[in-house]
Structure formats: C-alpha cells, structure tokens
C-alpha cells in the first residue's frame, strides 16, 4: 500500500522521441485524420464567413458592378461606393427605425440588467425571509410558457399596445438570466460579505460595492444576451406595434429585404433620381443591423462559457 | 444547487436566526426584499398572471367584452383538437415532422463539431474557429432568412453562378417541397456552432486518465471516441434531450412566420403559427387559446415524463423529486 513507489504522473513532459506519440492520453492524430478535420472545419467556417463577406461587399459595391453581377458581389473590384449608406442615413424610414432600435436596446438592456442583478442578488441571500418560495417561483417559471394569446391579452390590458414599452417590459426579466446571476453571486466568498456586514455595510452597499464589481464578467455576458435580444426583437414588435412609425430595424428589414418591398426615394428621404440599386440598399440595411453585434461580440466572447455554463450547470 | 450548511457560515447563521418572529425577520430582511420586488413583479405579471388568460379557452371570447363579460362555452373550443379539423391536423403533422428532423439531424451535429474541435492540437486555431461558429447565433431570424435568400434565392449568389456557367438554376426559396430542408439548414447554420459550447465544456472535464488507460490498452483514437468520449457526453446529451422534449412542439416560430407568405400554409403551418394566424390575425381567440393550452400542457407533461424516464435509466435529469 504505502510502500508502493509513487507512480510517475503520466502528464510529465515526454522524454525520448521529439514528437509526442500520445497527447492528453490520445494517440497523436495521423495525417489523414488531420487533413479530414482541416477540410471539415474550413468548410463549415466558410459557410458562416462567405455570406457575411458577400453582404458587406454588395453594400459597398458601385451600382454598375451590382447591376452587372445581377445582384450579389463577392469582392468589389471597382472601388467603393457609400451611396447606399448615405441614402439610408438621409433621415427616412430606415433612420427612424435605427433610432427606435437604439432606444429599445439601450433602455431595455439597462432596465433588464438592473432588475436581473437586484433580483439575482436578493435570491442569493439564503436564509432571508421568503427566499425559498421566491426562488421556487423563478425556477418553476422556467418550466412553462404562458402562451401567445394570454400574454397578448395581458400586454393589451396593461395598455402597452402600440407603445415601445411593449417591446421592453414583458421580456425584461429572463428567469434564466436571473438564475445565472444568482448562482454567480452565491459563489462569492462568504467571508467578504461577513466582513462588510461587520463593518456596517447596508444590503445595497454590499450589492453595489462587492457583489457587482466581483461579477463583472457574468454581468457583461448577461448584458450582451439582453442587448442582442432587444436589438434582434422582431416578433414582439410585429405583435404589439401597429404604427409603422414605431417599427424597429428588424421589421423594416423584414418588409424591405425579406419581403422585397421596394424602397423609394420618398421612404428614404432623398430624391429618387440618385437612388442606388435595391440590392445595395438592402445589403446596407442588413449591414447596419449586423454591425452593432459585430462590434460588441469580440469583447464579450471570452466570457461566454462562464455565463452559459453557470446557468446550465448550477441552474 | 444548494451548498450544505457546513460549507457556509452565513447559511448556518441564518438557520439559527430562523427562530425569530416573522415581524423581526421582516424588519431584518426588508432591504433584501426591496431588491427582489421589481424583478419579481415582472415575472409575476408576465409569466404567472397570463396563465389566468387561458380561461378564454373555455369562452366564446370577444375582445371588446373582455374576459369578465365574454360567455362561457364549456369545452366547445377544444372540438378542433378532437374532430380532425384538416387545418389543425396539418399543423400537427408539420410540427411532428420538424420535431423529428430536429432531433435526428440538428441535435447530433454540434456533438460531431465539438469532438472535432476538442481533438484539435492548436488552441489558437480552435479559438478562431469557435469565434466564427458562435457568431450566427447572435443574428436575428430576420437576418438569417435575408442572408439565405441572398445566397439561395432566384437571383442569389448560387443561382447567378450556376447561370453564368450555363447550368440550370435551383429553385429553393419559395419552393414548398424544399421548405423543410431550408428550415433545417437555417437552424443548423444559426445554432450548431453555439450548441457546441456545452459539449466542449463537458469534453474538457472528462478524466484524462481514462484516455491514458485506454491508450495503454492499445485503443485507437476512434475507439477512444467511441468508448471514452461518447460515454462521457452521455449525461449532458440526456439532459439536453429532456429539455428539448419540453420544447418539442415549438419549432422555429419566427423563422416560419417570416417565410410563410412565400410557401403557403400547407407546407409551413405548425402549431405556433396556427395559434397566431387563427387567434391574433383571424380573431378565433377561444379556439387558438385552446390549442395553445393543449400544446403547453403536452410540453409540460413531456418534460416531466422524460425526467422520470431519465431517473429510471440512472441519469440525473433536470431535477430530483
């Protein structure tokens, strides 16, 4: 038993041949396998990247090139033309929709983060009055969906129909995100909170000055999920907003890009003589709805696993 | 989910204080409750309160009368579920076919991608591919549908290429017969990459010594994947299948609503779009609410049953109880 010589850990650096025969316990992949994997990953990555490149290129290509290609341009060879973007930002329908989407996203994400973090914090304070029943209410709500028509009736009853708040309020607290934030708060070292309490910190001070600063990563990921949700929200706008002046970008995108309704000079707020080809305008609209996500994505991406896994594993 | 009390001095203290009276606890804990109230109100108002609205499934509901004044009509609205209404049956049929496709084709795809990524030697390459593959998940359905139209549509990228090379164009967008294949490829394009995230996390937790032991026994890489990797993924696969089962009657609502005008309801109507089209647009509130209620109850029953089955098979499932 104890007389056995200690077994040399097999993860120790290999000796002998320069190339390891076994990596992490798996035999080193042979050449055929590496080639197959390389091709497989290149193909699926290209399936994602190429359409985006084509969208960007078409939105920037000159009208002559777009007309010659019959629609889609993969690489603009004849210079860049920003007229599609100029016409979008000229103050017409699309500009209006951008403002609406921006408002909904900024205000909505702020409200969502405040409500989610405060509720998550309160639920993480075990042993307080009503903690268990409240937590149960949140968890059980994950198991069912109240249904399309009953939700519509409630939004109507609260007088939110045709108001931008209908796109924000009903979905502003996601029970799943509450659980993610809560499980992160629960994992904070109790000693810090105890020390703060001894020093006379109020509940709000502990939340604001200890809980939140220590949970920046998870708050960032949850914020991204909310932000993307609001920016992309399409169905609640379709359901609750009849007035097309209040349409967010996604509804404009559906009407003019998916359904292919022509955008005239009047809709854009410019003279129709200087109108770029429809495809170019469509791709430019598509681009401006993708760009904000592309801008935030790299900063938050490395925290994804944290946000997704705390929820899935501990929820 | 809960730590044991011995790990957490705070929790132990809380247990001791539980002998306090309700009033004293309220006085002590009201700051916590104040923080909980706004978020709880939203969940109660938009998650629990709407449940009451399901009573219109038993009413001849008229929007101008409201729930209070509309007349009750018993289970008449549920007749559509029982008497074989062709539109309803068509929606059920399409829903079930899409569910089957999503379980058999869409679900396993990220497992294959995750195993491929996991066995890559270069971390940097793996991270690059991951960031590319996660991206479509953050695009809205409107964007995904628009991109697919631009690539596969009549004047899209592929058809332009085919035409310029003297080949026949393919008719995919707006073709009812190709609609299921189109939906499936869109779902896979959008979410296969993102779905790998959970599998990758589990793969990185598989005990290395298992691989080493099997390598010593002379297993090839393929045998290791079969006998170490896949069994290691079993619990998460079962967990995700259970969760999917509860959602199985909700198949791609936004995605279908967006493309329904192009292909017609015959090929595209599913239960969710049936509720939307007949209820909100068509004014058959009671019948749609009845269909929605039945669908919700079946979903709930499926989750509970699947969870029980998972326990029988000796797995954790989503909860114990």
Coordinates of C-alpha atoms in Angstrom, one line a residue:
Chain A
X1 CA 0.0 0.0 0.0
X2 CA 2.1 2.9 1.2
X3 CA 5.2 1.0 0.3
X4 CA 4.5 1.4 -3.4
X5 CA 6.8 3.7 -5.1
X6 CA 5.0 6.9 -6.3
X7 CA 3.7 6.4 -9.8
X8 CA 5.2 8.9 -12.2
X9 CA 2.4 11.2 -13.3
X10 CA 1.8 10.4 -17.0
X11 CA 1.3 14.1 -17.8
X12 CA 5.0 14.7 -17.2
X13 CA 6.9 16.1 -20.2
X14 CA 7.8 13.2 -22.5
X15 CA 11.3 12.1 -22.9
X16 CA 12.9 10.3 -25.8
X17 CA 11.5 11.0 -29.3
X18 CA 11.0 14.7 -30.1
X19 CA 7.4 14.3 -31.1
X20 CA 4.9 13.0 -28.6
X21 CA 3.2 9.8 -29.5
X22 CA 0.4 10.5 -27.1
X23 CA -1.2 13.9 -26.2
X24 CA -3.5 14.2 -23.3
X25 CA -3.9 10.4 -23.4
X26 CA -4.9 10.3 -27.0
X27 CA -2.6 9.0 -29.7
X28 CA -1.2 11.7 -32.0
X29 CA -3.6 12.1 -34.9
X30 CA -2.3 10.7 -38.2
X31 CA -2.0 12.8 -41.4
X32 CA -5.3 11.6 -43.0
X33 CA -7.3 12.5 -39.9
X34 CA -5.7 15.9 -39.7
X35 CA -6.5 16.6 -43.4
X36 CA -10.1 15.5 -43.0
X37 CA -10.5 17.6 -39.9
X38 CA -8.9 20.6 -41.6
X39 CA -11.2 20.4 -44.6
X40 CA -14.3 19.9 -42.4
X41 CA -13.6 22.9 -40.2
X42 CA -12.6 25.1 -43.2
X43 CA -15.8 24.3 -45.0
X44 CA -18.1 25.0 -42.0
X45 CA -16.3 28.2 -41.2
X46 CA -16.5 29.3 -44.8
X47 CA -20.3 28.6 -44.7
X48 CA -20.5 31.3 -42.0
X49 CA -17.9 33.8 -43.3
X50 CA -18.7 33.9 -47.0
X51 CA -22.3 35.1 -46.8
X52 CA -21.2 37.9 -44.5
X53 CA -18.4 39.0 -46.8
X54 CA -20.8 39.0 -49.7
X55 CA -23.2 41.2 -47.8
X56 CA -20.5 43.7 -46.9
X57 CA -19.1 43.7 -50.5
X58 CA -22.5 44.2 -52.1
X59 CA -23.4 47.0 -49.8
X60 CA -20.2 48.8 -50.7
X61 CA -20.0 48.0 -54.5
X62 CA -20.7 50.5 -57.2
X63 CA -24.1 50.4 -58.9
X64 CA -22.6 49.4 -62.2
X65 CA -20.9 46.4 -60.6
X66 CA -24.0 45.3 -58.8
X67 CA -26.1 45.5 -62.0
X68 CA -23.5 43.6 -63.9
X69 CA -23.3 40.8 -61.3
X70 CA -27.1 40.6 -61.3
X71 CA -27.3 41.1 -57.5
X72 CA -24.6 39.8 -55.4
X73 CA -20.9 40.8 -55.4
X74 CA -18.4 38.8 -53.6
X75 CA -15.4 41.1 -54.0
X76 CA -15.9 44.7 -55.2
X77 CA -13.2 45.2 -57.8
X78 CA -14.2 48.7 -59.0
X79 CA -13.8 50.8 -55.9
X80 CA -16.2 51.5 -53.0
X81 CA -19.4 53.4 -53.2
X82 CA -21.0 54.6 -50.0
X83 CA -24.2 56.0 -51.6
X84 CA -26.3 53.2 -50.2
X85 CA -25.3 54.1 -46.7
X86 CA -25.8 57.8 -47.4
X87 CA -29.3 57.2 -48.6
X88 CA -30.1 55.1 -45.5
X89 CA -29.0 57.8 -43.1
X90 CA -30.7 60.5 -45.0
X91 CA -33.5 60.7 -42.4
X92 CA -36.2 58.4 -43.9
X93 CA -37.8 55.2 -42.7
X94 CA -34.5 53.4 -42.0
X95 CA -33.0 56.2 -40.0
X96 CA -36.2 56.3 -37.9
X97 CA -36.1 52.5 -37.3
X98 CA -32.5 52.8 -36.3
X99 CA -33.4 55.3 -33.6
X100 CA -36.2 53.1 -32.4
X101 CA -34.0 50.1 -32.2
X102 CA -31.2 52.0 -30.5
X103 CA -33.7 53.4 -27.9
X104 CA -35.2 49.9 -27.2
X105 CA -31.8 48.3 -26.9
X106 CA -30.2 50.9 -24.6
X107 CA -33.1 51.5 -22.4
X108 CA -34.2 47.8 -22.4
X109 CA -30.8 46.4 -21.6
X110 CA -30.3 48.9 -18.7
X111 CA -33.7 48.1 -17.2
X112 CA -33.1 44.3 -17.7
X113 CA -29.6 44.4 -16.1
X114 CA -30.8 46.4 -13.0
X115 CA -33.8 44.2 -12.4
X116 CA -32.0 40.9 -13.1
X117 CA -29.0 41.8 -10.9
X118 CA -31.1 43.1 -8.0
X119 CA -33.4 40.0 -8.1
X120 CA -30.4 37.7 -8.5
X121 CA -28.7 39.3 -5.6
X122 CA -31.8 39.1 -3.4
X123 CA -32.3 35.4 -4.3
X124 CA -28.6 34.7 -3.5
X125 CA -29.1 35.8 0.2
X126 CA -30.1 32.5 1.6
X127 CA -32.0 32.3 4.9
X128 CA -33.7 35.6 4.4
X129 CA -37.4 36.0 4.7
X130 CA -39.2 34.3 1.7
X131 CA -36.0 33.4 0.0
X132 CA -37.1 29.8 -0.9
X133 CA -40.6 30.5 -2.1
X134 CA -39.4 33.3 -4.3
X135 CA -36.6 31.1 -5.8
X136 CA -39.2 28.4 -6.5
X137 CA -41.4 30.9 -8.3
X138 CA -38.5 31.9 -10.5
X139 CA -37.4 28.3 -11.2
X140 CA -40.9 26.9 -11.9
X141 CA -41.5 29.8 -14.4
X142 CA -38.7 28.2 -16.5
X143 CA -40.8 25.0 -17.0
X144 CA -43.7 26.5 -18.8
X145 CA -44.6 29.2 -21.3
X146 CA -47.7 31.2 -20.6
X147 CA -48.8 31.1 -24.2
X148 CA -49.0 33.6 -27.0
X149 CA -52.6 34.7 -26.7
X150 CA -52.8 35.0 -22.9
X151 CA -49.6 37.1 -23.0
X152 CA -51.0 39.3 -25.7
X153 CA -54.2 39.9 -23.6
X154 CA -52.0 40.9 -20.6
X155 CA -50.0 43.4 -22.7
X156 CA -53.3 44.8 -24.0
X157 CA -54.7 45.0 -20.5
X158 CA -51.7 47.0 -19.2
X159 CA -52.3 49.4 -22.1
X160 CA -48.9 48.7 -23.7
X161 CA -50.2 48.0 -27.2
X162 CA -48.7 50.3 -29.8
X163 CA -46.2 51.6 -27.3
X164 CA -42.4 51.0 -27.5
X165 CA -42.6 49.7 -23.9
X166 CA -44.4 46.6 -25.1
X167 CA -41.2 45.5 -26.7
X168 CA -39.2 46.1 -23.5
X169 CA -41.4 45.4 -20.4
X170 CA -42.8 41.9 -21.0
X171 CA -39.4 40.3 -21.6
X172 CA -37.2 42.5 -19.5
X173 CA -36.6 39.9 -16.8
X174 CA -35.5 36.5 -18.0
X175 CA -35.7 33.9 -15.3
X176 CA -32.8 32.0 -16.8
X177 CA -30.5 35.0 -16.6
X178 CA -31.7 35.7 -13.0
X179 CA -30.6 32.1 -12.1
X180 CA -27.2 32.6 -13.9
X181 CA -26.5 35.8 -12.0
X182 CA -27.8 34.3 -8.7
X183 CA -25.6 31.3 -8.9
X184 CA -22.6 33.6 -9.6
X185 CA -23.4 35.7 -6.5
X186 CA -23.9 32.6 -4.4
X187 CA -20.4 31.5 -5.3
X188 CA -18.8 34.7 -3.9
X189 CA -16.7 34.1 -0.8
X190 CA -18.9 34.5 2.3
X191 CA -16.0 35.9 4.3
X192 CA -16.0 39.1 2.3
X193 CA -19.7 39.7 2.8
X194 CA -19.5 38.9 6.5
X195 CA -16.6 41.3 6.9
X196 CA -18.6 44.0 5.1
X197 CA -21.6 43.4 7.4
X198 CA -19.4 43.7 10.5
X199 CA -18.2 47.0 9.2
X200 CA -21.8 48.1 9.0
X201 CA -22.4 48.0 5.2
X202 CA -26.0 48.0 4.2
X203 CA -27.5 45.4 1.9
X204 CA -27.4 47.9 -1.0
X205 CA -23.8 48.8 -0.4
X206 CA -22.8 45.1 -0.3
X207 CA -24.6 44.5 -3.6
X208 CA -23.3 47.7 -5.2
X209 CA -19.7 47.7 -4.0
X210 CA -18.9 44.0 -3.5
X211 CA -21.4 41.8 -5.5
X212 CA -21.4 43.7 -8.7
X213 CA -17.7 44.5 -9.1
X214 CA -16.8 40.9 -8.4
X215 CA -19.2 39.7 -11.1
X216 CA -18.3 42.0 -14.0
X217 CA -17.8 39.1 -16.4
X218 CA -21.1 37.4 -15.9
X219 CA -22.9 40.8 -15.9
X220 CA -21.3 41.6 -19.2
X221 CA -22.4 38.3 -20.8
X222 CA -26.0 38.6 -19.5
X223 CA -26.0 42.2 -20.7
X224 CA -24.9 41.0 -24.2
X225 CA -27.7 38.4 -24.2
X226 CA -30.2 41.0 -23.3
X227 CA -28.8 43.6 -25.7
X228 CA -28.8 41.2 -28.6
X229 CA -32.3 40.1 -27.7
X230 CA -33.6 43.7 -27.8
X231 CA -31.7 44.6 -30.9
X232 CA -33.0 41.5 -32.7
X233 CA -36.5 41.5 -31.3
X234 CA -38.9 41.1 -34.2
X235 CA -41.9 39.2 -33.1
X236 CA -43.0 41.3 -30.1
X237 CA -42.8 44.3 -32.4
X238 CA -44.8 42.6 -35.1
X239 CA -47.4 41.5 -32.5
X240 CA -47.7 44.7 -30.4
X241 CA -46.8 47.6 -32.7
X242 CA -49.3 48.5 -35.5
X243 CA -47.9 52.0 -36.1
X244 CA -45.2 51.6 -38.7
X245 CA -43.5 54.9 -37.5
X246 CA -42.6 52.9 -34.3
X247 CA -41.1 50.0 -36.2
X248 CA -37.7 48.8 -35.1
X249 CA -35.0 47.9 -37.6
X250 CA -35.9 44.2 -37.7
X251 CA -39.4 44.9 -39.0
X252 CA -38.0 47.3 -41.6
X253 CA -35.6 44.6 -42.6
X254 CA -38.4 42.1 -43.0
X255 CA -40.5 44.4 -45.1
X256 CA -37.8 45.7 -47.4
X257 CA -35.3 42.9 -47.5
X258 CA -37.1 39.6 -46.8
X259 CA -40.4 40.5 -48.4
X260 CA -38.6 42.6 -51.1
X261 CA -40.8 45.7 -51.0
X262 CA -39.1 48.4 -53.0
X263 CA -37.7 51.3 -51.0
X264 CA -38.5 54.5 -52.9
X265 CA -36.7 57.9 -52.6
X266 CA -39.6 59.1 -50.6
X267 CA -39.2 56.4 -47.9
X268 CA -35.5 57.2 -47.6
X269 CA -35.9 61.0 -47.6
X270 CA -33.9 61.6 -50.8
X271 CA -34.6 62.3 -54.4
X272 CA -35.4 59.1 -56.4
X273 CA -33.0 60.1 -59.3
X274 CA -29.9 59.4 -57.1
X275 CA -31.2 56.0 -55.8
X276 CA -28.7 53.2 -55.7
X277 CA -29.8 49.7 -56.8
X278 CA -32.3 48.0 -54.4
X279 CA -29.9 45.1 -53.7
X280 CA -27.2 47.6 -52.5
X281 CA -29.6 49.4 -50.2
X282 CA -31.0 46.1 -48.9
X283 CA -27.5 44.8 -48.1
X284 CA -26.6 48.2 -46.5
X285 CA -29.7 47.8 -44.2
X286 CA -28.6 44.3 -43.4
X287 CA -25.1 45.5 -42.6
X288 CA -26.2 48.2 -40.2
X289 CA -28.3 45.6 -38.3
X290 CA -25.3 43.3 -38.0
X291 CA -22.6 45.8 -37.3
X292 CA -23.5 46.7 -33.7
X293 CA -23.4 43.0 -32.8
X294 CA -20.1 42.5 -34.5
X295 CA -18.7 45.5 -32.5
X296 CA -19.7 44.2 -29.1
X297 CA -19.0 40.5 -29.8
X298 CA -15.2 40.3 -29.6
X299 CA -15.1 42.0 -26.2
X300 CA -17.6 39.7 -24.5
X301 CA -16.9 36.5 -26.4
X302 CA -14.2 35.2 -24.0
X303 CA -16.7 35.3 -21.1
X304 CA -19.4 33.3 -22.9
X305 CA -18.5 29.9 -21.4
X306 CA -18.8 31.5 -17.9
X307 CA -22.2 32.9 -18.5
X308 CA -23.7 29.9 -20.3
X309 CA -22.2 27.3 -18.0
X310 CA -23.0 28.8 -14.6
X311 CA -26.6 28.8 -15.7
X312 CA -26.6 25.3 -17.3
X313 CA -24.6 23.5 -14.7
X314 CA -25.8 25.1 -11.5
X315 CA -29.2 26.3 -12.5
Chain B
X1 CA -27.8 23.6 -6.2
X2 CA -27.7 24.5 -2.6
X3 CA -24.4 24.1 -0.7
X4 CA -24.5 22.2 2.5
X5 CA -24.8 24.4 5.6
X6 CA -21.4 23.4 6.9
X7 CA -19.7 25.0 4.0
X8 CA -21.3 28.3 4.5
X9 CA -21.1 30.1 7.9
X10 CA -23.6 32.6 6.6
X11 CA -26.2 29.9 5.9
X12 CA -25.6 28.4 9.3
X13 CA -26.2 31.7 11.0
X14 CA -29.3 32.1 9.0
X15 CA -30.6 28.8 10.3
X16 CA -30.1 29.8 13.9
X17 CA -31.9 33.1 13.3
X18 CA -34.9 31.3 11.9
X19 CA -36.4 31.2 15.4
X20 CA -37.0 34.9 15.1
X21 CA -40.6 36.0 14.7
X22 CA -42.0 37.0 11.3
X23 CA -42.0 40.7 12.2
X24 CA -38.4 40.6 13.4
X25 CA -37.3 38.8 10.2
X26 CA -39.2 41.3 8.1
X27 CA -37.5 44.1 9.9
X28 CA -34.1 42.5 9.4
X29 CA -34.6 41.3 5.8
X30 CA -36.7 44.1 4.2
X31 CA -33.7 45.6 2.3
X32 CA -33.3 42.2 0.5
X33 CA -37.0 42.0 -0.3
X34 CA -36.9 45.6 -1.7
X35 CA -34.2 44.5 -4.1
X36 CA -36.3 41.4 -5.1
X37 CA -39.6 43.2 -5.7
X38 CA -39.2 44.9 -9.1
X39 CA -37.9 41.8 -10.8
X40 CA -40.4 39.5 -9.1
X41 CA -43.3 41.8 -10.2
X42 CA -42.3 41.5 -13.8
X43 CA -42.1 37.7 -13.5
X44 CA -45.5 37.5 -11.8
X45 CA -47.1 39.9 -14.2
X46 CA -45.8 38.4 -17.5
X47 CA -45.2 34.8 -16.6
X48 CA -47.8 33.8 -14.0
X49 CA -50.6 36.3 -14.4
X50 CA -51.1 35.4 -18.1
X51 CA -51.9 31.8 -17.0
X52 CA -55.3 33.2 -15.9
X53 CA -55.9 34.3 -19.5
X54 CA -56.0 30.7 -20.5
X55 CA -59.6 30.6 -19.2
X56 CA -60.6 32.1 -22.6
X57 CA -60.0 28.6 -24.0
X58 CA -63.4 27.8 -22.3
X59 CA -65.1 31.0 -23.5
X60 CA -66.6 32.5 -26.7
X61 CA -64.1 35.3 -26.2
X62 CA -64.8 38.7 -27.7
X63 CA -62.0 41.3 -27.3
X64 CA -64.4 44.2 -26.7
X65 CA -66.2 42.3 -23.9
X66 CA -63.0 41.1 -22.2
X67 CA -62.6 38.0 -20.0
X68 CA -65.2 39.1 -17.5
X69 CA -68.1 39.6 -19.8
X70 CA -67.4 37.0 -22.5
X71 CA -69.8 34.0 -22.5
X72 CA -68.6 30.6 -21.3
X73 CA -69.0 27.7 -23.8
X74 CA -67.5 24.8 -22.0
X75 CA -65.1 22.6 -24.0
X76 CA -66.5 23.6 -27.4
X77 CA -63.3 25.3 -28.4
X78 CA -61.4 22.0 -27.9
X79 CA -63.5 20.3 -30.5
X80 CA -61.0 21.4 -33.1
X81 CA -58.4 19.2 -31.4
X82 CA -60.7 16.2 -31.3
X83 CA -62.8 16.3 -34.5
X84 CA -60.0 16.1 -37.1
X85 CA -60.1 19.6 -38.5
X86 CA -57.8 19.3 -41.5
X87 CA -56.0 22.6 -40.9
X88 CA -55.2 21.7 -37.4
X89 CA -54.1 18.1 -38.3
X90 CA -51.8 19.6 -41.0
X91 CA -50.2 21.9 -38.3
X92 CA -49.8 18.9 -36.0
X93 CA -48.3 16.8 -38.9
X94 CA -45.8 19.6 -39.9
X95 CA -44.8 20.2 -36.2
X96 CA -44.1 16.5 -35.6
X97 CA -42.1 16.1 -38.8
X98 CA -40.0 19.1 -37.9
X99 CA -39.5 17.9 -34.4
X100 CA -38.3 14.5 -35.7
X101 CA -35.8 16.3 -38.1
X102 CA -34.5 18.5 -35.3
X103 CA -33.9 15.5 -33.0
X104 CA -32.3 13.2 -35.6
X105 CA -30.3 15.7 -37.7
X106 CA -30.0 19.0 -36.0
X107 CA -29.3 17.7 -32.5
X108 CA -26.3 15.4 -33.1
X109 CA -24.5 18.0 -35.4
X110 CA -22.9 20.0 -32.6
X111 CA -21.6 16.9 -30.9
X112 CA -19.7 16.0 -34.1
X113 CA -18.3 19.5 -34.4
X114 CA -17.4 19.7 -30.7
X115 CA -15.5 16.4 -30.8
X116 CA -13.6 17.6 -33.9
X117 CA -12.7 20.9 -32.2
X118 CA -11.8 19.2 -29.0
X119 CA -9.2 17.0 -30.7
X120 CA -7.5 19.9 -32.4
X121 CA -3.9 20.3 -31.2
X122 CA -3.7 24.1 -31.7
X123 CA -5.5 26.1 -29.1
X124 CA -5.3 29.3 -31.2
X125 CA -6.9 27.6 -34.2
X126 CA -9.6 26.2 -32.0
X127 CA -10.5 29.6 -30.6
X128 CA -10.6 31.1 -34.0
X129 CA -13.0 28.5 -35.3
X130 CA -15.1 28.8 -32.2
X131 CA -15.5 32.6 -32.6
X132 CA -16.5 32.2 -36.2
X133 CA -19.0 29.4 -35.5
X134 CA -20.7 31.1 -32.5
X135 CA -21.4 34.3 -34.4
X136 CA -24.6 33.3 -36.3
X137 CA -26.3 32.6 -33.0
X138 CA -26.4 36.3 -32.4
X139 CA -28.1 37.1 -35.7
X140 CA -31.8 37.6 -35.6
X141 CA -34.1 35.3 -37.7
X142 CA -34.8 38.2 -40.0
X143 CA -31.1 38.5 -40.8
X144 CA -30.7 34.7 -41.2
X145 CA -33.6 34.5 -43.6
X146 CA -32.4 37.5 -45.5
X147 CA -28.9 36.1 -45.9
X148 CA -30.3 32.7 -47.0
X149 CA -32.4 34.5 -49.6
X150 CA -29.5 36.4 -50.9
X151 CA -27.4 33.2 -51.3
X152 CA -30.0 30.7 -52.4
X153 CA -32.7 32.9 -53.9
X154 CA -33.7 33.1 -57.6
X155 CA -31.2 35.9 -58.2
X156 CA -29.0 34.8 -55.4
X157 CA -25.3 34.0 -55.3
X158 CA -25.5 30.3 -56.1
X159 CA -28.1 30.7 -58.9
X160 CA -26.1 33.5 -60.5
X161 CA -23.0 31.3 -60.5
X162 CA -25.0 28.4 -62.0
X163 CA -26.4 30.6 -64.7
X164 CA -23.1 32.1 -65.6
X165 CA -21.7 28.6 -66.1
X166 CA -24.6 27.6 -68.2
X167 CA -26.3 25.3 -65.6
X168 CA -29.9 25.2 -64.6
X169 CA -30.8 27.3 -61.5
X170 CA -32.1 25.6 -58.4
X171 CA -35.4 26.5 -57.0
X172 CA -35.1 26.5 -53.2
X173 CA -36.5 29.8 -51.8
X174 CA -40.3 29.8 -52.1
X175 CA -40.5 26.2 -53.0
X176 CA -42.9 24.3 -50.7
X177 CA -41.2 21.0 -51.4
X178 CA -37.8 22.2 -50.3
X179 CA -39.2 24.1 -47.3
X180 CA -38.3 21.6 -44.6
X181 CA -34.8 21.2 -45.9
X182 CA -34.4 25.0 -46.0
X183 CA -35.7 25.4 -42.4
X184 CA -33.3 22.7 -41.2
X185 CA -30.3 24.2 -42.9
X186 CA -31.1 27.6 -41.5
X187 CA -31.4 26.2 -37.9
X188 CA -28.1 24.4 -38.4
X189 CA -26.4 27.4 -39.8
X190 CA -27.5 29.6 -36.9
X191 CA -27.1 27.4 -33.9
X192 CA -24.8 24.4 -34.5
X193 CA -21.7 26.4 -33.5
X194 CA -23.3 27.8 -30.4
X195 CA -24.6 24.5 -29.3
X196 CA -21.0 23.1 -29.2
X197 CA -20.2 25.3 -26.2
X198 CA -21.8 23.0 -23.7
X199 CA -20.4 19.8 -25.2
X200 CA -16.9 21.4 -25.3
X201 CA -17.2 22.3 -21.6
X202 CA -18.1 18.7 -20.7
X203 CA -15.4 17.3 -23.0
X204 CA -12.7 19.3 -21.2
X205 CA -13.9 17.7 -17.9
X206 CA -13.5 14.1 -19.0
X207 CA -10.9 12.5 -16.8
X208 CA -7.6 12.4 -18.8
X209 CA -6.5 9.1 -17.1
X210 CA -9.4 7.3 -18.9
X211 CA -7.8 8.2 -22.2
X212 CA -4.4 7.2 -20.9
X213 CA -5.6 3.9 -19.6
X214 CA -7.3 3.1 -22.9
X215 CA -4.2 4.2 -24.9
X216 CA -2.1 1.8 -22.8
X217 CA -4.6 -1.0 -23.6
X218 CA -3.9 -0.2 -27.3
X219 CA -7.1 1.7 -28.2
X220 CA -7.0 3.7 -31.4
X221 CA -8.3 7.3 -31.5
X222 CA -11.5 6.1 -33.0
X223 CA -12.0 3.5 -30.3
X224 CA -11.3 6.1 -27.6
X225 CA -14.0 8.4 -29.0
X226 CA -16.4 5.5 -29.0
X227 CA -15.6 4.2 -25.6
X228 CA -14.4 7.2 -23.6
X229 CA -15.6 10.4 -25.2
X230 CA -19.2 9.5 -26.0
X231 CA -20.0 7.8 -22.7
X232 CA -18.6 11.0 -21.0
X233 CA -21.1 13.1 -23.0
X234 CA -24.0 10.8 -22.1
X235 CA -25.4 12.8 -19.1
X236 CA -25.3 16.2 -21.0
X237 CA -26.9 14.6 -24.1
X238 CA -29.7 13.1 -22.0
X239 CA -30.2 16.4 -20.1
X240 CA -30.4 18.4 -23.4
X241 CA -32.8 15.8 -25.0
X242 CA -35.1 16.2 -22.0
X243 CA -35.1 20.0 -22.2
X244 CA -35.7 19.7 -26.0
X245 CA -38.6 17.4 -25.5
X246 CA -40.4 20.0 -23.4
X247 CA -39.9 22.4 -26.3
X248 CA -40.6 19.9 -29.0
X249 CA -43.9 21.3 -30.1
X250 CA -42.3 24.8 -30.5
X251 CA -40.5 24.5 -33.8
X252 CA -39.0 27.7 -35.3
X253 CA -41.9 30.1 -34.9
X254 CA -40.2 33.4 -36.0
X255 CA -38.4 31.6 -38.7
X256 CA -41.6 30.1 -40.2
X257 CA -43.7 33.3 -39.8
X258 CA -41.1 35.2 -41.8
X259 CA -41.2 32.7 -44.7
X260 CA -44.8 31.5 -44.6
X261 CA -46.1 34.0 -47.2
X262 CA -43.6 32.6 -49.8
X263 CA -44.5 28.9 -49.4
X264 CA -48.1 28.9 -48.2
X265 CA -49.6 27.3 -45.1
X266 CA -49.8 23.7 -46.4
X267 CA -46.1 23.2 -46.1
X268 CA -45.3 25.6 -43.3
X269 CA -48.2 25.7 -40.8
X270 CA -47.1 24.5 -37.3
X271 CA -49.0 24.7 -34.0
X272 CA -47.5 28.0 -33.0
X273 CA -48.2 29.7 -36.4
X274 CA -51.7 28.1 -36.3
X275 CA -52.4 29.9 -32.9
X276 CA -51.0 33.2 -34.2
X277 CA -52.8 33.1 -37.6
X278 CA -56.2 32.0 -36.3
X279 CA -56.1 33.8 -33.0
X280 CA -54.4 37.2 -33.3
X281 CA -54.9 37.6 -37.0
X282 CA -58.1 35.6 -37.6
X283 CA -60.0 36.5 -34.4
X284 CA -60.7 32.9 -33.3
X285 CA -59.4 33.7 -29.8
X286 CA -61.0 30.9 -27.9
X287 CA -60.1 28.1 -30.3
X288 CA -56.5 29.3 -30.6
X289 CA -56.1 29.7 -26.8
X290 CA -57.4 26.1 -26.5
X291 CA -54.9 24.8 -29.0
X292 CA -52.1 26.8 -27.2
X293 CA -53.2 25.4 -23.8
X294 CA -53.2 21.8 -25.1
X295 CA -49.8 22.3 -26.6
X296 CA -48.4 23.8 -23.4
X297 CA -49.8 21.0 -21.2
X298 CA -48.4 18.3 -23.6
X299 CA -45.0 20.1 -23.4
X300 CA -45.0 20.2 -19.6
X301 CA -46.1 16.5 -19.4
X302 CA -43.3 15.5 -21.8
X303 CA -40.6 17.2 -19.7
X304 CA -41.9 15.6 -16.5
X305 CA -42.2 12.2 -18.1
X306 CA -38.8 12.4 -19.8
X307 CA -37.2 13.4 -16.5
X308 CA -38.8 10.4 -14.8
X309 CA -37.5 8.1 -17.6
X310 CA -34.0 9.6 -17.2
X311 CA -34.1 8.7 -13.5
X312 CA -35.1 5.1 -14.4
X313 CA -32.1 4.9 -16.7
X314 CA -29.9 6.1 -13.8
X315 CA -29.3 9.6 -15.0
X316 CA -29.5 12.8 -13.1
X317 CA -32.1 14.5 -15.4
X318 CA -33.0 18.2 -14.7
X319 CA -34.2 17.8 -11.1
X320 CA -34.8 15.3 -8.4
X321 CA -38.2 15.0 -6.8

